[in-house]
XYZ file of C-alpha atoms in Angstrom:
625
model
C 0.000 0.000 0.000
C 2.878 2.311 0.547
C 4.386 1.929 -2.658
C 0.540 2.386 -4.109
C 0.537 5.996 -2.518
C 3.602 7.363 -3.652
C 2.679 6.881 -7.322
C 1.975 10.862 -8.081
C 5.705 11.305 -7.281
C 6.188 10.278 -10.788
C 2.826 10.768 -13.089
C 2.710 14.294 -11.544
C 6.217 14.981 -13.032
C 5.330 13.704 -16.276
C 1.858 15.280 -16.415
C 3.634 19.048 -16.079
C 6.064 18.258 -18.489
C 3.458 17.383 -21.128
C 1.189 20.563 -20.132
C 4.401 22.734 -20.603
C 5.484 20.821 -23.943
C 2.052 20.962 -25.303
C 0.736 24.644 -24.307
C 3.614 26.488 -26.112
C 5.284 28.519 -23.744
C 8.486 26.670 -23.926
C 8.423 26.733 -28.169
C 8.270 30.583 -27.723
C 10.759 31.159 -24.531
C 13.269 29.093 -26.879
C 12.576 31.278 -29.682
C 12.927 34.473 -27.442
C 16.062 33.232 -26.811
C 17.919 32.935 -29.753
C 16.223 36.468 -31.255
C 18.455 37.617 -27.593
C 21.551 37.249 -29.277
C 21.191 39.977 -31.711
C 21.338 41.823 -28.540
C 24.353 42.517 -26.391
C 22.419 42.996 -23.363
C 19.011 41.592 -23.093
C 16.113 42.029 -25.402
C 12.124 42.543 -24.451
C 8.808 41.260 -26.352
C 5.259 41.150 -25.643
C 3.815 38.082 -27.162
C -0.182 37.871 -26.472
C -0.020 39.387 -23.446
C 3.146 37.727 -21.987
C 6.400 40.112 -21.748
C 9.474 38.171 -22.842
C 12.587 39.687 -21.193
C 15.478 37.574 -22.978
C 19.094 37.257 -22.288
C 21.754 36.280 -25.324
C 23.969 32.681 -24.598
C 27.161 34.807 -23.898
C 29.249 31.757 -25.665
C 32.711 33.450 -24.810
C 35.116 31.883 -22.570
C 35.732 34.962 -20.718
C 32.150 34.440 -18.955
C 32.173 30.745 -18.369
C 36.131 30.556 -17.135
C 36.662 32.984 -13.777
C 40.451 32.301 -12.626
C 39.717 33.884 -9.006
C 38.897 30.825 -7.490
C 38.501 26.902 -8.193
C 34.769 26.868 -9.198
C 34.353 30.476 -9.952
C 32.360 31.226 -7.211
C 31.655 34.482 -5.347
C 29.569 36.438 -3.008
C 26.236 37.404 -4.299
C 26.228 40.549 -1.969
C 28.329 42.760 -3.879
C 29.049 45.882 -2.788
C 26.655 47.075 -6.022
C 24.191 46.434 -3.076
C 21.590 45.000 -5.904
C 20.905 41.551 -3.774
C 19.939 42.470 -0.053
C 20.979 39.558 3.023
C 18.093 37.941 2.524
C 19.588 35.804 -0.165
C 21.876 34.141 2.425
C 21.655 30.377 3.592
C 20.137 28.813 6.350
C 23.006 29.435 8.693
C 23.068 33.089 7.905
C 25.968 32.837 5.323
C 26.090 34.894 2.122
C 24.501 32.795 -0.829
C 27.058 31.772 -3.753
C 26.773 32.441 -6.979
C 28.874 32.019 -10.581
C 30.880 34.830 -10.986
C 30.723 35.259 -14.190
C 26.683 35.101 -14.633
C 26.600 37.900 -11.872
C 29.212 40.129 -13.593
C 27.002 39.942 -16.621
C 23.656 40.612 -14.974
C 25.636 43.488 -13.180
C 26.883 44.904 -16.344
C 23.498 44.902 -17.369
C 21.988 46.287 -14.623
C 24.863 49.585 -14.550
C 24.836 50.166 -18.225
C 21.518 49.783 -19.604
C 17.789 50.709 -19.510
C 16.720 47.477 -17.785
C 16.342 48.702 -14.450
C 14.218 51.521 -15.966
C 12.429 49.455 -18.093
C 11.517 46.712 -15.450
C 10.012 49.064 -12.929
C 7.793 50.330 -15.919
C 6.886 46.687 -16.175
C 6.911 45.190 -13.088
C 4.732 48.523 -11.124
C 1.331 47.788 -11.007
C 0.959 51.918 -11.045
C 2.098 52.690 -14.168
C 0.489 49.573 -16.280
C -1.496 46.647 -16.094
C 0.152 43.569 -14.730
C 0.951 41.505 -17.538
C 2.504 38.401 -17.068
C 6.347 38.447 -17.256
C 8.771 35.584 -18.492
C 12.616 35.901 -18.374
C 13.843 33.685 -20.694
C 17.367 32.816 -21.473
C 20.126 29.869 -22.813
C 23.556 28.797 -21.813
C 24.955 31.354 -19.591
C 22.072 33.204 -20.543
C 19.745 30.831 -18.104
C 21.927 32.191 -15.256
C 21.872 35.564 -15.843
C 17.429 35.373 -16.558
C 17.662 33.256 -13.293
C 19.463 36.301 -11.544
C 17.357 38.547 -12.819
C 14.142 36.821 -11.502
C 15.783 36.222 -7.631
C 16.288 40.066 -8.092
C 12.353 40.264 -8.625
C 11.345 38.292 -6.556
C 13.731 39.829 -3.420
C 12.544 43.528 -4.563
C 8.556 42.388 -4.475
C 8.383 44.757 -7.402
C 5.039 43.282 -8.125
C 1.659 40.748 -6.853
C 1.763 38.484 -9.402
C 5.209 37.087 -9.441
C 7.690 36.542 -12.661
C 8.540 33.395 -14.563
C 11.617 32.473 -15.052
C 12.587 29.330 -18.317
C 16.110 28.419 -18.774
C 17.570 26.061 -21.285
C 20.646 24.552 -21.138
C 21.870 26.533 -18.254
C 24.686 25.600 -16.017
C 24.419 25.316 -12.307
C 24.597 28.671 -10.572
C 23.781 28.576 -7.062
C 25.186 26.909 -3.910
C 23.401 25.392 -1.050
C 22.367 28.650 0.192
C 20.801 30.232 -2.401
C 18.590 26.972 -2.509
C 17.861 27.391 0.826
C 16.869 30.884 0.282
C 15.199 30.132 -2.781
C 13.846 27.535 -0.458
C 13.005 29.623 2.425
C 11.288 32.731 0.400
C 9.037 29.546 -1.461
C 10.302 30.755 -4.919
C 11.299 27.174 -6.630
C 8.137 27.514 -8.545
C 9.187 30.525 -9.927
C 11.831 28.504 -12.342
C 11.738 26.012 -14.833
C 15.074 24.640 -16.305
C 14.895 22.889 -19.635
C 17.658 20.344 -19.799
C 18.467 18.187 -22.998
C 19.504 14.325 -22.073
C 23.303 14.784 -23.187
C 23.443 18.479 -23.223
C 27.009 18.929 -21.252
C 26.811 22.692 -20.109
C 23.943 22.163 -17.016
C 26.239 19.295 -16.054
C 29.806 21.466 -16.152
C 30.050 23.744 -13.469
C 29.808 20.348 -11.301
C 34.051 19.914 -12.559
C 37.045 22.875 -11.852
C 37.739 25.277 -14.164
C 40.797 23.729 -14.567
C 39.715 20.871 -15.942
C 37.078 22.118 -18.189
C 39.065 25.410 -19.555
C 41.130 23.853 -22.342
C 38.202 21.731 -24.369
C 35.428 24.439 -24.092
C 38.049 27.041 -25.889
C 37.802 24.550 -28.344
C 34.234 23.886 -28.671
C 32.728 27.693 -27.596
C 33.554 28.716 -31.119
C 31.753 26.013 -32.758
C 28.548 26.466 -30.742
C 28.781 30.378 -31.988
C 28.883 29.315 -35.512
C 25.744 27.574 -34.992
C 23.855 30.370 -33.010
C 25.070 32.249 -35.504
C 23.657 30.189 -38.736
C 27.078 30.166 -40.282
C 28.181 27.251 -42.476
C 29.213 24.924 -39.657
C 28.670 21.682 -40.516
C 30.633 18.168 -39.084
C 33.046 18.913 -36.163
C 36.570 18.595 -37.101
C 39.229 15.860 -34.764
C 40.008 18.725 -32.781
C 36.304 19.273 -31.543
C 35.945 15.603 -31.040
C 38.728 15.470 -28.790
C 37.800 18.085 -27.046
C 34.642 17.086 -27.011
C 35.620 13.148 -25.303
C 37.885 15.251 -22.883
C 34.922 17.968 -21.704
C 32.589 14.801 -20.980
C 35.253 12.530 -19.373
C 36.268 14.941 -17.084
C 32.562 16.429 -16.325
C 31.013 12.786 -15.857
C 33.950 12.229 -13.210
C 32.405 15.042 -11.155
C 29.338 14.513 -11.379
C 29.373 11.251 -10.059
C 31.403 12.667 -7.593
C 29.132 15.022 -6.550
C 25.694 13.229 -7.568
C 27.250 10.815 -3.961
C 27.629 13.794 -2.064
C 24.677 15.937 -1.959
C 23.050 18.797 -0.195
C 23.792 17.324 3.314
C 26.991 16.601 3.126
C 28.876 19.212 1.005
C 29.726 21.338 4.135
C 31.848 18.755 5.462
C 34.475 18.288 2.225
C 36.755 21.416 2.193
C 40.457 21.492 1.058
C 41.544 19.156 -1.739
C 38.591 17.118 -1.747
C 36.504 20.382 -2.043
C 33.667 19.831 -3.986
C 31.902 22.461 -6.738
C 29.450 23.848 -4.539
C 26.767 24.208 -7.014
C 23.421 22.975 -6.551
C 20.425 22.986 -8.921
C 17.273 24.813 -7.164
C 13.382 25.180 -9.057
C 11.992 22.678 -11.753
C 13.849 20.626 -14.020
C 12.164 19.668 -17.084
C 14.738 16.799 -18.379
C 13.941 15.577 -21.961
C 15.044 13.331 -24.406
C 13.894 11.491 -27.336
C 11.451 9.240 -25.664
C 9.383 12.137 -24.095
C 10.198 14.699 -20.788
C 9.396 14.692 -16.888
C 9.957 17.365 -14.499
C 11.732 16.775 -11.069
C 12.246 19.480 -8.360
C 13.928 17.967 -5.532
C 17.199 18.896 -5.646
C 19.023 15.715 -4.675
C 16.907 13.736 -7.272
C 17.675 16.453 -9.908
C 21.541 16.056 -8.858
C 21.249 12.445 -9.528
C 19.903 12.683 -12.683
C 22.146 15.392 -14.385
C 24.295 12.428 -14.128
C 22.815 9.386 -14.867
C 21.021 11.037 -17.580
C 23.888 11.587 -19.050
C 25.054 7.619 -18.865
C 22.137 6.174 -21.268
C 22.870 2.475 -21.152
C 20.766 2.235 -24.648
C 22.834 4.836 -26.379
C 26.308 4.180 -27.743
C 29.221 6.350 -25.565
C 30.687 7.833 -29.409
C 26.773 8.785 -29.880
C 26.945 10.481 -26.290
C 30.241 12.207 -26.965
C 29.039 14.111 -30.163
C 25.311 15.036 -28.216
C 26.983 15.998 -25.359
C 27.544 19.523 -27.321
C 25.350 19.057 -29.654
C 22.278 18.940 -28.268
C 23.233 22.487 -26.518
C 22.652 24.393 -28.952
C 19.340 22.449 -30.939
C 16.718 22.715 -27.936
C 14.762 23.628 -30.846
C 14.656 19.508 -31.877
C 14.540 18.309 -27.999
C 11.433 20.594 -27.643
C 10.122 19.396 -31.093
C 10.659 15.437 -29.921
C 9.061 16.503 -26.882
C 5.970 17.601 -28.008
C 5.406 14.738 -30.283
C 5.566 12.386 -27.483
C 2.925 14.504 -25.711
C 0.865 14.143 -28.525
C 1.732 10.736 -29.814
C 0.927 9.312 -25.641
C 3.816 6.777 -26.571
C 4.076 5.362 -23.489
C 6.399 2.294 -22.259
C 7.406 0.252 -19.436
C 8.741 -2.555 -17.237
C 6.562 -5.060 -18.514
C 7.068 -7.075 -15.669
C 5.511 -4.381 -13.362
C 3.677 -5.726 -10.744
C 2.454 -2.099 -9.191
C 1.116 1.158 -10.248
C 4.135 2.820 -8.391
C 6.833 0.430 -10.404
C 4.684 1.366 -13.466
C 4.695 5.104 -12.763
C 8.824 4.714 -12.102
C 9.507 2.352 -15.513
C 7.558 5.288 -17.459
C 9.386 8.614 -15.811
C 13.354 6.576 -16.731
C 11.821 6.085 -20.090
C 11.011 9.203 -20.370
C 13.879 11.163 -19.542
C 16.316 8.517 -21.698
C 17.474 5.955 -18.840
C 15.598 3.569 -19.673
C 13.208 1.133 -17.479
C 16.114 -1.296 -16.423
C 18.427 1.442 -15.406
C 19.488 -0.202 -11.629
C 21.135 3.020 -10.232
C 18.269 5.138 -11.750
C 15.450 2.747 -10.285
C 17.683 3.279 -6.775
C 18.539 6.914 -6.906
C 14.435 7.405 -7.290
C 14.004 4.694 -4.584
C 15.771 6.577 -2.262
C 14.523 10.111 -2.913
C 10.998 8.326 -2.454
C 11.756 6.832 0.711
C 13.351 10.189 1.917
C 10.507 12.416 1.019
C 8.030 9.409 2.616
C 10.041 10.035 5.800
C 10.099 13.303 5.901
C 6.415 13.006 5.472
C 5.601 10.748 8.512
C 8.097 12.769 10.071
C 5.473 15.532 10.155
C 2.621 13.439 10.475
C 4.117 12.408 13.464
C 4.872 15.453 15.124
C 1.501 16.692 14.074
C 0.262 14.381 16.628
C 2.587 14.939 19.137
C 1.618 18.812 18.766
C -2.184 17.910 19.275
C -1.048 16.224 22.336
C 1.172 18.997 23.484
C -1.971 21.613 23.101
C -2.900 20.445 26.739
C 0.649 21.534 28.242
C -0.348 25.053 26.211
C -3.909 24.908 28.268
C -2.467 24.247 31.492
C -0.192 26.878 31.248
C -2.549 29.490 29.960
C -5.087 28.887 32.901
C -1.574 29.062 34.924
C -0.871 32.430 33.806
C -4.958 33.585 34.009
C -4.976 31.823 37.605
C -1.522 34.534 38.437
C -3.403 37.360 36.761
C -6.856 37.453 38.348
C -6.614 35.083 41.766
C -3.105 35.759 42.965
C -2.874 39.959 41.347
C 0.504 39.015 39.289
C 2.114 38.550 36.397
C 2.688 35.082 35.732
C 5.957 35.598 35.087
C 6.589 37.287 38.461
C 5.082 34.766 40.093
C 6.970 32.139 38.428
C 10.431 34.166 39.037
C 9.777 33.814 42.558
C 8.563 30.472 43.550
C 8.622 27.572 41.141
C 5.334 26.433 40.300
C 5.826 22.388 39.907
C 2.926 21.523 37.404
C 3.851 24.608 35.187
C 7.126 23.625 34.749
C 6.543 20.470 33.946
C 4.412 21.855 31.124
C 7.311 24.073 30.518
C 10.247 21.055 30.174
C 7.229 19.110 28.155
C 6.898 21.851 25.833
C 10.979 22.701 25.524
C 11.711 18.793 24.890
C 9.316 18.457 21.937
C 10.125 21.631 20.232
C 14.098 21.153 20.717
C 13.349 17.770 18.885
C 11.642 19.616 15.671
C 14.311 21.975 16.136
C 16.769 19.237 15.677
C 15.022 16.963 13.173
C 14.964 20.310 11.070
C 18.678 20.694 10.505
C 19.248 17.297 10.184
C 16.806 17.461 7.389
C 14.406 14.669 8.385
C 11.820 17.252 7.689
C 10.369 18.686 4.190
C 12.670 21.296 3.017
C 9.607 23.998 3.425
C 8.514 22.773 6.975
C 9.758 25.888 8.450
C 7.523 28.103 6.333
C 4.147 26.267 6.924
C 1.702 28.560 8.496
C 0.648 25.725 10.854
C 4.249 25.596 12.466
C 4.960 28.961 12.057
C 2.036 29.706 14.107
C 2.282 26.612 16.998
C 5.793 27.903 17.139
C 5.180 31.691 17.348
C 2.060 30.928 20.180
C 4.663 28.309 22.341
C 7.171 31.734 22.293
C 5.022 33.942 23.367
C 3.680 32.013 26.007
C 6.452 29.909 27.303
C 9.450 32.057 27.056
C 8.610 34.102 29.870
C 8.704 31.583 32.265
C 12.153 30.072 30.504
C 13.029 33.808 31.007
C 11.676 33.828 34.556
C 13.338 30.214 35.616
C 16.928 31.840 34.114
C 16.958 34.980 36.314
C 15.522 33.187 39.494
C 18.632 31.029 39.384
C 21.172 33.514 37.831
C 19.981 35.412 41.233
C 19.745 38.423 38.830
C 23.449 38.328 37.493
C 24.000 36.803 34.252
C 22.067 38.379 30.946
C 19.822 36.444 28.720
C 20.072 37.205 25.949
C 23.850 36.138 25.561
C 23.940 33.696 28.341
C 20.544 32.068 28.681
C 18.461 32.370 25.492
C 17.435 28.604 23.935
C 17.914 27.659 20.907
C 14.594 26.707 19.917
C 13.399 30.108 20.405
C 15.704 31.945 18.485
C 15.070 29.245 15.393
C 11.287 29.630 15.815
C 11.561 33.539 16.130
C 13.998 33.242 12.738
C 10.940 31.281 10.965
C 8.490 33.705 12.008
C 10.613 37.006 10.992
C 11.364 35.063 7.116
C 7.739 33.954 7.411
C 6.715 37.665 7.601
C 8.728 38.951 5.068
C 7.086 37.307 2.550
C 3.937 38.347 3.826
C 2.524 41.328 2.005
C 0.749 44.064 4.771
C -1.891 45.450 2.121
C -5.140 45.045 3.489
C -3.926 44.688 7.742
C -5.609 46.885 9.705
C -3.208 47.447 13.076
C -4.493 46.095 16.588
C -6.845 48.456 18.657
C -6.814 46.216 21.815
C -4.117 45.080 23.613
C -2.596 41.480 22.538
C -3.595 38.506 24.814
C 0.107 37.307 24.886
C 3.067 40.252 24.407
C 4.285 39.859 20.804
C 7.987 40.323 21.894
C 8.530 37.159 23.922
C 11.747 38.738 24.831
C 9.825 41.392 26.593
C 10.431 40.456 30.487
C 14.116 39.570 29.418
C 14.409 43.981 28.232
C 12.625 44.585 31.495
C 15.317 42.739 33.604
C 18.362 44.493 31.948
C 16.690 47.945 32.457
C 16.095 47.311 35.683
C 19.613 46.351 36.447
C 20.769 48.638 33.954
C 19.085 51.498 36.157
C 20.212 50.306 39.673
C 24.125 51.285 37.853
C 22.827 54.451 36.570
C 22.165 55.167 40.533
C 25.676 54.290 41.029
C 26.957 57.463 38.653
C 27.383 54.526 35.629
C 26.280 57.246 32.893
C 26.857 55.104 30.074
C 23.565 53.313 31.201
C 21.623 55.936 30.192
C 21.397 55.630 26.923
C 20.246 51.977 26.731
C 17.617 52.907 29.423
C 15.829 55.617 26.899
C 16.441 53.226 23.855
C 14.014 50.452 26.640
C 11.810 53.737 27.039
C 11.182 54.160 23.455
C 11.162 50.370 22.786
C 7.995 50.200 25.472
C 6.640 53.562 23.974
C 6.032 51.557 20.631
C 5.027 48.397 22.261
C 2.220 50.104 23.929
C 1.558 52.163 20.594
C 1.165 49.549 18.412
C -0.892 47.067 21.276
C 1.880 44.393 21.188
C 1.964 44.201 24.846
C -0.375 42.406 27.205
C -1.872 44.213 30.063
C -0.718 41.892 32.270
C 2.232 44.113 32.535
C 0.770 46.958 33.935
C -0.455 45.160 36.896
C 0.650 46.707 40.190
C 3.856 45.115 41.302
C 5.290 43.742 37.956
C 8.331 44.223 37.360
C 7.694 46.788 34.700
C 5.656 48.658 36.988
C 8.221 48.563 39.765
C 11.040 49.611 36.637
C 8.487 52.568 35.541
C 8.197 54.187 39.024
C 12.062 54.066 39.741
C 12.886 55.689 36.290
C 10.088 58.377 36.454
C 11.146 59.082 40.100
C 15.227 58.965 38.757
C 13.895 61.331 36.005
C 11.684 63.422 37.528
C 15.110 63.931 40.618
C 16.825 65.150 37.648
C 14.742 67.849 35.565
C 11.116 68.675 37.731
C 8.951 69.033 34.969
C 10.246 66.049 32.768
C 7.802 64.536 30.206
C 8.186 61.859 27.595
C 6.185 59.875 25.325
C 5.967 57.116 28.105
C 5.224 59.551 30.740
C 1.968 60.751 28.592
C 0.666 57.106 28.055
C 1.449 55.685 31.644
C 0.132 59.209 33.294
C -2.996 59.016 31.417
C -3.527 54.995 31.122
C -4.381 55.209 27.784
C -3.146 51.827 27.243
C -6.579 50.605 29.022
C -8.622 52.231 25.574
């Protein structure tokens, strides 16, 4: 029955690719692209209502070859400041991208109208909102790609861009997938790749090894683009040609057995390319096409695709550049196996998943009785079936876990109304048993997600699902002031939470909410008139604390306290301005209350008539509405 339910990871795949094939978009992104390379920059159509922003294939060696570094890598944060920090990877380093694809898109952006004439485009004020389609082949699919991340990161518009490469090399490390990831964009791109087409496979070998043959072949592939009278490559192509793939297919199945997890952990001569391929590949050949968009399953099959045990290795050498620059034929072949419904298969299959399997390797060129293929798809179905009871799982566990969350909200309600104080206060002085218990309950299970998640036992968008986001955001808010409380009853006041104390789980699950947020868009939110139930800055008591302390050294002629003590004032000021705080903490006796009248008496010793923002709202208790 298992293998039964995990059929759609393979019809799905096929049913896009014949939908895409069959509808026409690709036909006329592919012709977009090759009218690009009468331009030197980019070129811009409107086909039926669909804007066509193409880049040329930039076949020079200068822009595939950068000496600077091994792989040709570099920082994607330029000091050009056109890519903010939020392209960065999950552990807050810079994202990685080919340095020669980004000088180009650079160039473009400095010394051209395409800035100018993408705002036109992209604003919603100034015309209607037309679909848009960057389009581009060879190095020209990275640049489009870049161009798209920087249209997507500027929000210039609702309705987001398309982006359809075709033949484009890898561009991206890890963490611009986990950006692209993170900001739910991998729908956003589409990746045409031929079967034996060498280029999306290259960037996986050093420069070094790859330099010599492609100053060989680059010129031949511009004769084509070109329509000149290039016919039969010459010995000296061919050779070049064997040497390209040898080397490439050495890396790649170097690479294709260490993926996404593991490529932080090779470094010095064992240093692996650190591209990865991010969005939806379309992979095609003559027996049809099938798009894939996990990344370790598209890794895996940028090199066994290229390994077709049913086509001859001299037949593989000569479409290995071949076939980059006639995606004009693949698409062609491809559509009349969308039409034709040629399907084949294992005809020993004894399941509908099996089935579904045979047809996507015959598809894509394998072939049915491919044994690594059959594996490599094994495995990335039993990994994404894990990660999927993984969260079914937990999903349970969370339902369970909602009574620790009642418990401790009639804890804090019990403080508030029976006992007069906050339940933090309350908690900071005598341990309640039964709320803590909640409170360890509630810690252990989400330190477990928190450490499922970056071993990557759980979907690769898990963080950005509203229902986490939210269970996360609400365990915070309620929980972290007691964790808060607990640290400062036995610090006895001296050590600082924020560097000494904070968990880990809460900064992870305040990180998800922040990213979560940015993608949201604010049109149509009306701010909050009442008060919040819970304090939206779970940090809150933790601020509190350090003023209070920080105002017990001001006492004590420490000067340089006073600063951080009005940044607290103004920090409360908007709190209280913008109802993110709960009224719990203006209950008589908390410890903001207790900060409050020391600083206004402190304040009021130093100038008599002294006034402030603060002073207004606490004076008049406006807060109450």
């Amino acid at each position: 029955m298992e293998a039964e339910s995990s059929t759609p990871l393979f019809t799905a795949g096929q049913d896009i690719a014949t939908f895409l094939v069959s509808c026409g978009i690709l036909s006329k992104a592919w012709e977009e692209s090759l009218l690009a390379n009468n331009s030197e920059s980019y070129s811009l159509n409107e086909y039926e209502g669909v804007a066509y922003v193409a880049f040329p294939s930039f076949h020079n060696i200068e822009a595939f070859i950068v000496k600077e570094s091994k792989y040709g890598e570099d920082n994607i944060q330029t000091d050009n400041k056109v890519f903010s920090a939020s392209l960065k990877s999950n552990d807050e380093q810079p994202a990685l991208v080919h340095q020669g694809a980004l000088k180009l898109f650079l160039h473009i952006m400095e010394n051209t109208d395409f800035q100018t004439k993408m705002q036109i485009y992209l604003d919603s004020k100034k015309r209607k909102l037309n679909p848009v389609i960057f389009v581009g082949h060879s190095l020209g699919g990275a640049v489009a790609t870049l161009a798209t991340l920087w249209v997507l990161e500027k929000r210039l518009r609702q309705s987001s861009p398309f982006c359809i490469t075709f033949g484009c090399p890898l561009m991206g490390d890890v963490g611009l997938v986990e950006a692209v990831g993170r900001e739910n964009w991998s729908g956003n791109f589409c990746h045409v790749v031929s079967q034996h087409d060498i280029v999306p496979r290259m960037l996986l070998a050093p420069f070094e090894s790859i330099a010599e043959p492609l100053i060989a072949i680059l010129p031949y592939w511009q004769g084509i683009m070109a329509n000149d009278s290039v016919t039969v490559p010459d010995s000296v192509i061919q050779v070049a040609c064997r040497t390209l793939l040898n080397n490439v297919l050495q890396y790649t199945y170097t690479v294709e057995n260490n993926g996404l997890g593991s490529l932080r952990e090779l470094d010095g001569d064992i240093k692996r390319s650190p591209y990865r391929p991010f969005g939806t590949y379309m992979f095609c050949s003559g027996e049809g096409a099938v798009c894939i968009d996990n990344s370790e399953t598209v890794l895996k099959f940028l090199h066994l695709t290229m390994q077709s045990h049913e086509t001859p290795y001299d037949n593989i050498e000569q479409d290995c550049f071949s076939e980059h620059v006639g995606y004009d034929s693949v698409l062609k072949h491809a559509i009349e196996k969308s039409i034709s419904g040629k399907r084949t298969a294992k005809p020993d299959s004894e399941s509908s998943y099996e089935m579904g399997m045979s047809l996507l390797l015959e598809a894509i060129g394998v072939g049915a009785q491919n044994d690594d293929a059959q594996i490599g798809l094994q495995i990335a179905r039993d990994v994404e079936n894990k990660q999927n009871t993984n969260v079914a799982k937990l999903a349970i566990d969370l339902s369970e876990k909602q009574c620790s969350m009642a418990e401790l909200e009639w804890y804090k309600e019990r403080c508030e109304k029976e006992d007069g104080i906050t339940c933090y206060d309350s908690f900071k002085k005598h341990k309640d048993i039964d709320a803590d218990l909640c409170r360890v309950r509630l810690a252990e299970f989400w330190d477990k997600i928190i450490e499922m998640w970056e071993k990557h036992e759980l979907p690769s968008d898990f963080q950005f699902q509203n229902k986490w986001i939210n269970a996360g955001t609400a365990y915070r808010r309620l929980v972290e002031p007691l964790d808060i409380a607990h640290y400062y009853r036995m610090s006895k006041g001296k050590g600082n939470y924020f560097s000494d104390g904070r968990p880990t789980r809460h900064k992870v699950l305040q990180k998800w909410l922040e990213e979560k947020e940015r993608t949201r868009s604010s049109r149509g939110q009306k701010g909050r008139t009442k008060l919040a139930s819970l304090t939206q800055d779970s940090c809150f008591w933790a601020h509190v604390e350090e003023a209070s302390k920080d105002l017990e050294n001001l006492k004590e002629d420490q000067h340089q306290k006073l600063e951080s003590l009005e940044m607290f004032e103004g920090y409360v000021t908007r709190m209280i301005n913008d109802c993110n705080v709960s009224s719990d903490a203006f209950l008589e006796g908390s410890s903001f209350m207790n900060w409050w009248k020391e600083w206004q008496k402190y304040k009021q010793n130093q100038i008599t008539d002294w006034s402030s923002p603060l002073y207004k709202i606490m004076d008049s208790e406006s807060w109450k509405g």
